[in-house]
Amino acid sequence: MSNGTAAALLFRDMVTGKENKFEKLYTPSRFYAHPSLKNFLVQNANVVGQLIKGKLDSPNTKPEDLAKGEGAVITLDGHRKGAYRDDDGKVHIVDTTCTHIGCEVEWNNGDKTWDCPCHGSRFKFTGEVIEGPAEKPLQKYDYTMMDNLTSEDSGY
Ligand code: FES
């Protein structure tokens, strides 16, 4: 309500050619972009890009393709998951959606971790948080290898 009164007084002064001390405050061109704003926008555009890229990615790798000590983003039952086969041959499956804001984590073969490209969260191959900002672990899924099943066992 007070802004309406201020605007009316300002318009009156502008029309009559009288100087008004609030003119600069209300001018539409008063916005000043701080130099750090560009960096902020670039970083957030990158996060959005990573978020979209991860959601559209559909890898062809399957759990049975993984060698011992190998991890990858896979497709399991039509969904994007993360898989790692440990040295004993057990496959660990996690949801690749980062628990921070929802970007898709990527496999880091050097450290055997799931790393988020958006804000740097890192997770163990079992999904537990190593480093934030994420605070919750990746969701885990049970996966029983079907390697030892014959075609008769699986019903096909
Ligand atoms: S979305 Fe922010 S760290 Fe993953």
Tab-separated table of N, CA and C and ligand atoms in Angstrom:
chain	number	residue	atom	x	y	z
A	1	MET	N	0.831	-1.190	0.000
A	1	MET	CA	0.000	0.000	0.000
A	1	MET	C	0.878	1.257	0.000
A	2	SER	N	1.936	1.226	0.815
A	2	SER	CA	2.818	2.396	0.854
A	2	SER	C	3.583	2.552	-0.465
A	3	ASN	N	3.849	1.419	-1.168
A	3	ASN	CA	4.518	1.525	-2.467
A	3	ASN	C	3.620	2.204	-3.491
A	4	GLY	N	2.313	1.980	-3.372
A	4	GLY	CA	1.369	2.643	-4.271
A	4	GLY	C	1.395	4.153	-4.091
A	5	THR	N	1.450	4.582	-2.842
A	5	THR	CA	1.526	6.018	-2.551
A	5	THR	C	2.842	6.597	-3.059
A	6	ALA	N	3.938	5.853	-2.808
A	6	ALA	CA	5.251	6.317	-3.276
A	6	ALA	C	5.276	6.418	-4.795
A	7	ALA	N	4.683	5.420	-5.468
A	7	ALA	CA	4.639	5.439	-6.935
A	7	ALA	C	3.841	6.621	-7.446
A	8	ALA	N	2.715	6.898	-6.795
A	8	ALA	CA	1.885	8.039	-7.216
A	8	ALA	C	2.658	9.352	-7.078
A	9	LEU	N	3.362	9.513	-5.971
A	9	LEU	CA	4.147	10.742	-5.776
A	9	LEU	C	5.274	10.832	-6.810
A	10	LEU	N	5.880	9.690	-7.091
A	10	LEU	CA	6.963	9.665	-8.078
A	10	LEU	C	6.432	10.028	-9.469
A	11	PHE	N	5.305	9.436	-9.857
A	11	PHE	CA	4.716	9.756	-11.161
A	11	PHE	C	4.362	11.246	-11.246
A	12	ARG	N	3.794	11.751	-10.185
A	12	ARG	CA	3.438	13.181	-10.173
A	12	ARG	C	4.661	14.035	-10.453
A	13	ASP	N	5.797	13.715	-9.744
A	13	ASP	CA	7.020	14.495	-9.915
A	13	ASP	C	7.606	14.324	-11.310
A	14	MET	N	7.503	13.096	-11.860
A	14	MET	CA	8.041	12.868	-13.208
A	14	MET	C	7.239	13.676	-14.237
A	15	VAL	N	5.931	13.690	-14.076
A	15	VAL	CA	5.065	14.416	-15.024
A	15	VAL	C	5.298	15.919	-14.919
A	16	THR	N	5.495	16.389	-13.724
A	16	THR	CA	5.665	17.845	-13.533
A	16	THR	C	7.119	18.271	-13.684
A	17	GLY	N	8.040	17.297	-13.864
A	17	GLY	CA	9.446	17.637	-14.062
A	17	GLY	C	10.184	17.949	-12.775
A	18	LYS	N	9.593	17.586	-11.664
A	18	LYS	CA	10.203	17.846	-10.364
A	18	LYS	C	11.121	16.676	-9.978
A	19	GLU	N	12.239	16.991	-9.390
A	19	GLU	CA	13.180	15.947	-8.966
A	19	GLU	C	12.613	15.186	-7.772
A	20	ASN	N	12.784	13.885	-7.768
A	20	ASN	CA	12.300	13.036	-6.667
A	20	ASN	C	13.449	12.140	-6.215
A	21	LYS	N	13.727	12.122	-4.894
A	21	LYS	CA	14.880	11.368	-4.384
A	21	LYS	C	14.694	9.846	-4.509
A	22	PHE	N	13.476	9.397	-4.792
A	22	PHE	CA	13.244	7.945	-4.931
A	22	PHE	C	13.275	7.468	-6.389
A	23	GLU	N	13.542	8.400	-7.313
A	23	GLU	CA	13.504	8.043	-8.733
A	23	GLU	C	14.500	6.925	-9.067
A	24	LYS	N	15.708	7.031	-8.556
A	24	LYS	CA	16.719	6.000	-8.857
A	24	LYS	C	16.353	4.661	-8.231
A	25	LEU	N	15.725	4.736	-7.070
A	25	LEU	CA	15.348	3.496	-6.378
A	25	LEU	C	14.322	2.695	-7.162
A	26	TYR	N	13.418	3.387	-7.827
A	26	TYR	CA	12.336	2.704	-8.533
A	26	TYR	C	12.555	2.577	-10.034
A	27	THR	N	13.644	3.054	-10.554
A	27	THR	CA	13.847	2.972	-11.996
A	27	THR	C	14.001	1.509	-12.434
A	28	PRO	N	13.392	1.132	-13.550
A	28	PRO	CA	13.478	-0.262	-14.005
A	28	PRO	C	14.906	-0.694	-14.339
A	29	SER	N	15.777	0.232	-14.623
A	29	SER	CA	17.156	-0.132	-14.969
A	29	SER	C	18.069	-0.147	-13.749
A	30	ARG	N	17.505	-0.177	-12.533
A	30	ARG	CA	18.322	-0.142	-11.313
A	30	ARG	C	19.042	-1.457	-11.042
A	31	PHE	N	18.648	-2.547	-11.711
A	31	PHE	CA	19.237	-3.855	-11.431
A	31	PHE	C	20.724	-3.866	-11.800
A	32	TYR	N	21.535	-4.260	-10.845
A	32	TYR	CA	22.960	-4.366	-11.080
A	32	TYR	C	23.357	-5.829	-10.910
A	33	ALA	N	23.876	-6.394	-11.960
A	33	ALA	CA	24.284	-7.799	-11.903
A	33	ALA	C	25.702	-7.894	-11.349
A	34	HIS	N	25.815	-8.427	-10.158
A	34	HIS	CA	27.132	-8.634	-9.550
A	34	HIS	C	27.912	-9.628	-10.415
A	35	PRO	N	29.241	-9.437	-10.564
A	35	PRO	CA	30.021	-10.352	-11.394
A	35	PRO	C	29.872	-11.828	-10.996
A	36	SER	N	29.641	-12.101	-9.728
A	36	SER	CA	29.507	-13.503	-9.306
A	36	SER	C	28.196	-14.125	-9.796
A	37	LEU	N	27.260	-13.270	-10.226
A	37	LEU	CA	25.983	-13.793	-10.721
A	37	LEU	C	26.199	-14.664	-11.950
A	38	LYS	N	27.116	-14.265	-12.811
A	38	LYS	CA	27.386	-15.042	-14.014
A	38	LYS	C	27.858	-16.446	-13.624
A	39	ASN	N	28.793	-16.520	-12.691
A	39	ASN	CA	29.301	-17.817	-12.237
A	39	ASN	C	28.172	-18.653	-11.631
A	40	PHE	N	27.345	-18.010	-10.838
A	40	PHE	CA	26.205	-18.690	-10.229
A	40	PHE	C	25.292	-19.295	-11.300
A	41	LEU	N	24.990	-18.497	-12.321
A	41	LEU	CA	24.096	-18.971	-13.378
A	41	LEU	C	24.738	-20.094	-14.185
A	42	VAL	N	26.035	-19.969	-14.469
A	42	VAL	CA	26.725	-21.009	-15.231
A	42	VAL	C	26.720	-22.321	-14.444
A	43	GLN	N	27.021	-22.241	-13.142
A	43	GLN	CA	27.042	-23.448	-12.318
A	43	GLN	C	25.670	-24.111	-12.271
A	44	ASN	N	24.644	-23.314	-12.109
A	44	ASN	CA	23.303	-23.894	-12.022
A	44	ASN	C	22.820	-24.414	-13.366
A	45	ALA	N	23.239	-23.780	-14.443
A	45	ALA	CA	22.911	-24.314	-15.768
A	45	ALA	C	23.583	-25.665	-15.950
A	46	ASN	N	24.793	-25.806	-15.433
A	46	ASN	CA	25.499	-27.084	-15.508
A	46	ASN	C	24.755	-28.161	-14.718
A	47	VAL	N	24.276	-27.805	-13.539
A	47	VAL	CA	23.529	-28.766	-12.713
A	47	VAL	C	22.262	-29.213	-13.443
A	48	VAL	N	21.562	-28.264	-14.029
A	48	VAL	CA	20.338	-28.610	-14.755
A	48	VAL	C	20.685	-29.505	-15.950
A	49	GLY	N	21.774	-29.168	-16.644
A	49	GLY	CA	22.208	-29.989	-17.781
A	49	GLY	C	22.523	-31.410	-17.356
A	50	GLN	N	23.250	-31.549	-16.243
A	50	GLN	CA	23.588	-32.883	-15.738
A	50	GLN	C	22.337	-33.641	-15.318
A	51	LEU	N	21.420	-32.929	-14.711
A	51	LEU	CA	20.169	-33.553	-14.260
A	51	LEU	C	19.402	-34.122	-15.454
A	52	ILE	N	19.270	-33.330	-16.498
A	52	ILE	CA	18.515	-33.773	-17.675
A	52	ILE	C	19.265	-34.882	-18.410
A	53	LYS	N	20.565	-34.693	-18.583
A	53	LYS	CA	21.369	-35.692	-19.291
A	53	LYS	C	21.257	-37.056	-18.602
A	54	GLY	N	21.368	-37.054	-17.274
A	54	GLY	CA	21.299	-38.311	-16.531
A	54	GLY	C	19.948	-38.990	-16.659
A	55	LYS	N	18.891	-38.204	-16.701
A	55	LYS	CA	17.549	-38.796	-16.792
A	55	LYS	C	17.291	-39.386	-18.172
A	56	LEU	N	17.947	-38.843	-19.199
A	56	LEU	CA	17.709	-39.315	-20.562
A	56	LEU	C	18.627	-40.464	-20.954
A	57	ASP	N	19.672	-40.677	-20.186
A	57	ASP	CA	20.656	-41.708	-20.504
A	57	ASP	C	20.049	-43.095	-20.302
A	58	SER	N	20.190	-43.985	-21.274
A	58	SER	CA	19.719	-45.363	-21.084
A	58	SER	C	20.816	-46.319	-21.542
A	59	PRO	N	21.643	-46.754	-20.613
A	59	PRO	CA	22.780	-47.600	-20.952
A	59	PRO	C	22.353	-49.010	-21.372
A	60	ASN	N	23.193	-49.653	-22.146
A	60	ASN	CA	22.904	-51.009	-22.618
A	60	ASN	C	23.513	-52.080	-21.727
A	61	THR	N	24.369	-51.694	-20.782
A	61	THR	CA	25.060	-52.666	-19.936
A	61	THR	C	24.065	-53.376	-19.015
A	62	LYS	N	24.304	-54.676	-18.820
A	62	LYS	CA	23.467	-55.478	-17.916
A	62	LYS	C	24.366	-56.011	-16.800
A	63	PRO	N	23.799	-56.384	-15.654
A	63	PRO	CA	24.609	-56.858	-14.526
A	63	PRO	C	25.517	-58.019	-14.904
A	64	GLU	N	25.037	-58.913	-15.732
A	64	GLU	CA	25.847	-60.081	-16.105
A	64	GLU	C	27.040	-59.713	-16.981
A	65	ASP	N	27.075	-58.490	-17.498
A	65	ASP	CA	28.214	-58.036	-18.308
A	65	ASP	C	29.401	-57.620	-17.440
A	66	LEU	N	29.181	-57.411	-16.149
A	66	LEU	CA	30.231	-56.866	-15.283
A	66	LEU	C	31.213	-57.935	-14.837
A	67	ALA	N	32.488	-57.619	-14.949
A	67	ALA	CA	33.531	-58.504	-14.419
A	67	ALA	C	33.720	-58.182	-12.933
A	68	LYS	N	34.417	-59.046	-12.214
A	68	LYS	CA	34.689	-58.773	-10.797
A	68	LYS	C	35.471	-57.469	-10.666
A	69	GLY	N	35.071	-56.635	-9.715
A	69	GLY	CA	35.736	-55.350	-9.505
A	69	GLY	C	35.296	-54.264	-10.468
A	70	GLU	N	34.251	-54.549	-11.223
A	70	GLU	CA	33.784	-53.582	-12.226
A	70	GLU	C	32.392	-53.052	-11.853
A	71	GLY	N	32.196	-51.768	-12.113
A	71	GLY	CA	30.897	-51.146	-11.875
A	71	GLY	C	30.466	-50.364	-13.089
A	72	ALA	N	29.191	-50.105	-13.200
A	72	ALA	CA	28.671	-49.338	-14.334
A	72	ALA	C	27.218	-48.965	-14.083
A	73	VAL	N	26.792	-47.981	-14.823
A	73	VAL	CA	25.370	-47.672	-14.868
A	73	VAL	C	24.761	-48.688	-15.824
A	74	ILE	N	23.686	-49.320	-15.393
A	74	ILE	CA	23.066	-50.385	-16.177
A	74	ILE	C	21.579	-50.109	-16.364
A	75	THR	N	20.980	-50.934	-17.182
A	75	THR	CA	19.524	-50.928	-17.272
A	75	THR	C	19.037	-52.248	-16.702
A	76	LEU	N	18.173	-52.161	-15.708
A	76	LEU	CA	17.645	-53.350	-15.050
A	76	LEU	C	16.130	-53.230	-15.018
A	77	ASP	N	15.472	-54.176	-15.631
A	77	ASP	CA	14.007	-54.148	-15.723
A	77	ASP	C	13.514	-52.820	-16.297
A	78	GLY	N	14.279	-52.287	-17.242
A	78	GLY	CA	13.880	-51.049	-17.906
A	78	GLY	C	14.204	-49.779	-17.146
A	79	HIS	N	14.876	-49.919	-15.992
A	79	HIS	CA	15.195	-48.746	-15.190
A	79	HIS	C	16.700	-48.565	-15.068
A	80	ARG	N	17.116	-47.317	-14.949
A	80	ARG	CA	18.526	-46.972	-14.779
A	80	ARG	C	18.940	-47.287	-13.353
A	81	LYS	N	19.963	-48.114	-13.204
A	81	LYS	CA	20.486	-48.476	-11.883
A	81	LYS	C	22.010	-48.455	-11.947
A	82	GLY	N	22.616	-48.495	-10.772
A	82	GLY	CA	24.060	-48.618	-10.678
A	82	GLY	C	24.391	-50.013	-10.192
A	83	ALA	N	25.380	-50.637	-10.805
A	83	ALA	CA	25.744	-52.000	-10.416
A	83	ALA	C	27.247	-52.111	-10.234
A	84	TYR	N	27.646	-52.877	-9.240
A	84	TYR	CA	29.060	-53.158	-9.013
A	84	TYR	C	29.175	-54.626	-8.629
A	85	ARG	N	30.084	-55.338	-9.296
A	85	ARG	CA	30.328	-56.741	-8.948
A	85	ARG	C	31.602	-56.780	-8.102
A	86	ASP	N	31.471	-57.227	-6.848
A	86	ASP	CA	32.638	-57.246	-5.957
A	86	ASP	C	33.553	-58.433	-6.284
A	87	ASP	N	34.637	-58.538	-5.556
A	87	ASP	CA	35.636	-59.575	-5.844
A	87	ASP	C	35.116	-60.985	-5.595
A	88	ASP	N	34.047	-61.113	-4.804
A	88	ASP	CA	33.436	-62.422	-4.572
A	88	ASP	C	32.366	-62.747	-5.612
A	89	GLY	N	32.134	-61.808	-6.525
A	89	GLY	CA	31.145	-62.028	-7.573
A	89	GLY	C	29.755	-61.530	-7.230
A	90	LYS	N	29.575	-61.011	-6.027
A	90	LYS	CA	28.255	-60.499	-5.633
A	90	LYS	C	27.996	-59.161	-6.331
A	91	VAL	N	26.805	-59.013	-6.866
A	91	VAL	CA	26.442	-57.776	-7.542
A	91	VAL	C	25.651	-56.891	-6.579
A	92	HIS	N	26.108	-55.642	-6.448
A	92	HIS	CA	25.447	-54.655	-5.600
A	92	HIS	C	24.727	-53.674	-6.515
A	93	ILE	N	23.432	-53.528	-6.300
A	93	ILE	CA	22.625	-52.641	-7.143
A	93	ILE	C	22.151	-51.450	-6.307
A	94	VAL	N	22.308	-50.251	-6.848
A	94	VAL	CA	21.816	-49.038	-6.184
A	94	VAL	C	21.012	-48.206	-7.175
A	95	ASP	N	20.162	-47.385	-6.625
A	95	ASP	CA	19.453	-46.398	-7.437
A	95	ASP	C	20.453	-45.285	-7.726
A	96	THR	N	20.578	-44.888	-8.971
A	96	THR	CA	21.571	-43.881	-9.338
A	96	THR	C	21.090	-42.447	-9.124
A	97	THR	N	19.912	-42.287	-8.566
A	97	THR	CA	19.414	-40.937	-8.301
A	97	THR	C	20.010	-40.426	-6.997
A	98	CYS	N	20.780	-39.361	-7.097
A	98	CYS	CA	21.447	-38.789	-5.924
A	98	CYS	C	20.397	-38.324	-4.916
A	99	THR	N	20.659	-38.591	-3.651
A	99	THR	CA	19.695	-38.250	-2.609
A	99	THR	C	19.762	-36.781	-2.206
A	100	HIS	N	20.641	-36.016	-2.827
A	100	HIS	CA	20.705	-34.584	-2.518
A	100	HIS	C	19.576	-33.855	-3.241
A	101	ILE	N	19.701	-33.736	-4.563
A	101	ILE	CA	18.667	-33.031	-5.330
A	101	ILE	C	18.137	-33.889	-6.469
A	102	GLY	N	18.786	-34.994	-6.759
A	102	GLY	CA	18.216	-35.895	-7.750
A	102	GLY	C	18.965	-36.029	-9.052
A	103	CYS	N	20.196	-35.524	-9.139
A	103	CYS	CA	20.998	-35.778	-10.333
A	103	CYS	C	21.344	-37.269	-10.372
A	104	GLU	N	21.849	-37.714	-11.490
A	104	GLU	CA	22.215	-39.116	-11.643
A	104	GLU	C	23.701	-39.294	-11.373
A	105	VAL	N	24.014	-40.177	-10.424
A	105	VAL	CA	25.421	-40.420	-10.092
A	105	VAL	C	26.089	-41.211	-11.210
A	106	GLU	N	27.412	-41.110	-11.263
A	106	GLU	CA	28.194	-41.816	-12.274
A	106	GLU	C	29.222	-42.682	-11.571
A	107	TRP	N	29.600	-43.765	-12.218
A	107	TRP	CA	30.564	-44.689	-11.635
A	107	TRP	C	31.981	-44.129	-11.755
A	108	ASN	N	32.711	-44.138	-10.637
A	108	ASN	CA	34.113	-43.734	-10.609
A	108	ASN	C	34.933	-45.003	-10.445
A	109	ASN	N	35.488	-45.489	-11.539
A	109	ASN	CA	36.191	-46.769	-11.511
A	109	ASN	C	37.489	-46.711	-10.713
A	110	GLY	N	38.109	-45.530	-10.636
A	110	GLY	CA	39.364	-45.411	-9.890
A	110	GLY	C	39.165	-45.610	-8.399
A	111	ASP	N	38.127	-44.995	-7.850
A	111	ASP	CA	37.874	-45.082	-6.403
A	111	ASP	C	36.783	-46.078	-6.056
A	112	LYS	N	36.172	-46.689	-7.069
A	112	LYS	CA	35.055	-47.633	-6.856
A	112	LYS	C	33.938	-46.959	-6.065
A	113	THR	N	33.548	-45.784	-6.532
A	113	THR	CA	32.499	-45.015	-5.863
A	113	THR	C	31.489	-44.514	-6.894
A	114	TRP	N	30.327	-44.136	-6.375
A	114	TRP	CA	29.324	-43.450	-7.185
A	114	TRP	C	29.470	-41.971	-6.889
A	115	ASP	N	29.746	-41.177	-7.915
A	115	ASP	CA	29.997	-39.748	-7.741
A	115	ASP	C	28.907	-38.939	-8.443
A	116	CYS	N	28.469	-37.907	-7.769
A	116	CYS	CA	27.436	-37.049	-8.355
A	116	CYS	C	28.091	-35.865	-9.074
A	117	PRO	N	27.780	-35.667	-10.358
A	117	PRO	CA	28.391	-34.573	-11.111
A	117	PRO	C	27.842	-33.197	-10.749
A	118	CYS	N	26.742	-33.152	-10.028
A	118	CYS	CA	26.109	-31.860	-9.763
A	118	CYS	C	26.770	-31.097	-8.621
A	119	HIS	N	26.874	-31.687	-7.451
A	119	HIS	CA	27.445	-30.976	-6.297
A	119	HIS	C	28.530	-31.782	-5.602
A	120	GLY	N	28.940	-32.882	-6.174
A	120	GLY	CA	30.106	-33.603	-5.665
A	120	GLY	C	29.861	-34.634	-4.587
A	121	SER	N	28.639	-35.004	-4.311
A	121	SER	CA	28.426	-36.076	-3.326
A	121	SER	C	29.053	-37.367	-3.835
A	122	ARG	N	29.539	-38.159	-2.889
A	122	ARG	CA	30.168	-39.435	-3.253
A	122	ARG	C	29.590	-40.531	-2.360
A	123	PHE	N	29.406	-41.701	-2.973
A	123	PHE	CA	28.787	-42.834	-2.271
A	123	PHE	C	29.640	-44.082	-2.480
A	124	LYS	N	29.656	-44.959	-1.445
A	124	LYS	CA	30.312	-46.258	-1.594
A	124	LYS	C	29.558	-47.074	-2.637
A	125	PHE	N	30.196	-48.141	-3.131
A	125	PHE	CA	29.489	-48.966	-4.125
A	125	PHE	C	28.243	-49.608	-3.533
A	126	THR	N	28.164	-49.648	-2.215
A	126	THR	CA	26.979	-50.177	-1.547
A	126	THR	C	25.935	-49.086	-1.297
A	127	GLY	N	26.266	-47.843	-1.646
A	127	GLY	CA	25.299	-46.754	-1.542
A	127	GLY	C	25.480	-45.813	-0.366
A	128	GLU	N	26.287	-46.187	0.639
A	128	GLU	CA	26.449	-45.300	1.801
A	128	GLU	C	27.180	-44.018	1.411
A	129	VAL	N	26.830	-42.936	2.080
A	129	VAL	CA	27.435	-41.638	1.790
A	129	VAL	C	28.884	-41.617	2.272
A	130	ILE	N	29.779	-41.198	1.405
A	130	ILE	CA	31.179	-40.962	1.769
A	130	ILE	C	31.367	-39.476	2.040
A	131	GLU	N	30.742	-38.687	1.173
A	131	GLU	CA	30.945	-37.243	1.221
A	131	GLU	C	29.678	-36.549	0.729
A	132	GLY	N	29.250	-35.480	1.435
A	132	GLY	CA	28.043	-34.745	1.071
A	132	GLY	C	28.264	-33.784	-0.062
A	133	PRO	N	27.254	-33.003	-0.323
A	133	PRO	CA	26.154	-32.586	0.555
A	133	PRO	C	25.044	-33.615	0.776
A	134	ALA	N	24.957	-34.672	0.006
A	134	ALA	CA	23.917	-35.668	0.268
A	134	ALA	C	24.111	-36.246	1.666
A	135	GLU	N	23.025	-36.477	2.359
A	135	GLU	CA	23.095	-37.036	3.713
A	135	GLU	C	22.539	-38.452	3.780
A	136	LYS	N	21.689	-38.801	2.828
A	136	LYS	CA	21.085	-40.133	2.834
A	136	LYS	C	21.780	-41.018	1.813
A	137	PRO	N	21.848	-42.319	2.104
A	137	PRO	CA	22.487	-43.238	1.151
A	137	PRO	C	21.632	-43.439	-0.093
A	138	LEU	N	22.269	-43.950	-1.134
A	138	LEU	CA	21.521	-44.346	-2.328
A	138	LEU	C	20.660	-45.546	-1.964
A	139	GLN	N	19.515	-45.632	-2.575
A	139	GLN	CA	18.649	-46.779	-2.306
A	139	GLN	C	19.289	-48.037	-2.876
A	140	LYS	N	19.258	-49.108	-2.085
A	140	LYS	CA	19.840	-50.385	-2.517
A	140	LYS	C	18.740	-51.320	-3.001
A	141	TYR	N	19.132	-52.218	-3.882
A	141	TYR	CA	18.217	-53.243	-4.375
A	141	TYR	C	18.879	-54.597	-4.227
A	142	ASP	N	18.076	-55.597	-3.902
A	142	ASP	CA	18.601	-56.966	-3.872
A	142	ASP	C	18.720	-57.461	-5.297
A	143	TYR	N	19.779	-58.158	-5.539
A	143	TYR	CA	19.948	-58.731	-6.867
A	143	TYR	C	20.549	-60.112	-6.709
A	144	THR	N	19.850	-61.096	-7.178
A	144	THR	CA	20.359	-62.460	-7.132
A	144	THR	C	20.799	-62.827	-8.536
A	145	MET	N	22.048	-63.179	-8.629
A	145	MET	CA	22.573	-63.524	-9.949
A	145	MET	C	21.884	-64.775	-10.467
A	146	MET	N	21.566	-64.742	-11.717
A	146	MET	CA	20.863	-65.851	-12.354
A	146	MET	C	21.846	-66.762	-13.092
A	147	ASP	N	23.160	-66.529	-12.870
A	147	ASP	CA	24.175	-67.266	-13.619
A	147	ASP	C	24.013	-68.781	-13.540
A	148	ASN	N	23.621	-69.258	-12.370
A	148	ASN	CA	23.615	-70.705	-12.188
A	148	ASN	C	22.288	-71.362	-12.561
A	149	LEU	N	21.343	-70.571	-12.995
A	149	LEU	CA	20.069	-71.138	-13.376
A	149	LEU	C	20.157	-71.704	-14.803
A	150	THR	N	19.547	-72.838	-14.976
A	150	THR	CA	19.456	-73.375	-16.334
A	150	THR	C	18.172	-72.835	-16.941
A	151	SER	N	17.995	-73.076	-18.204
A	151	SER	CA	16.780	-72.582	-18.827
A	151	SER	C	15.545	-73.262	-18.224
A	152	GLU	N	15.714	-74.508	-17.720
A	152	GLU	CA	14.584	-75.192	-17.086
A	152	GLU	C	14.247	-74.529	-15.749
A	153	ASP	N	15.306	-74.123	-14.985
A	153	ASP	CA	15.070	-73.479	-13.694
A	153	ASP	C	14.307	-72.167	-13.841
A	154	SER	N	14.623	-71.441	-14.879
A	154	SER	CA	14.017	-70.118	-15.023
A	154	SER	C	12.631	-70.193	-15.677
A	155	GLY	N	12.244	-71.397	-16.111
A	155	GLY	CA	10.923	-71.546	-16.676
A	155	GLY	C	10.860	-71.247	-18.171
A	156	TYR	N	12.004	-71.018	-18.774
A	156	TYR	CA	12.002	-70.736	-20.228
A	156	TYR	C	12.475	-71.919	-21.022
B	1	FES	S1	22.351	-33.622	-6.646
B	1	FES	FE1	23.614	-32.408	-5.374
B	1	FES	S2	25.219	-33.722	-4.850
B	1	FES	FE2	23.966	-34.916	-6.094
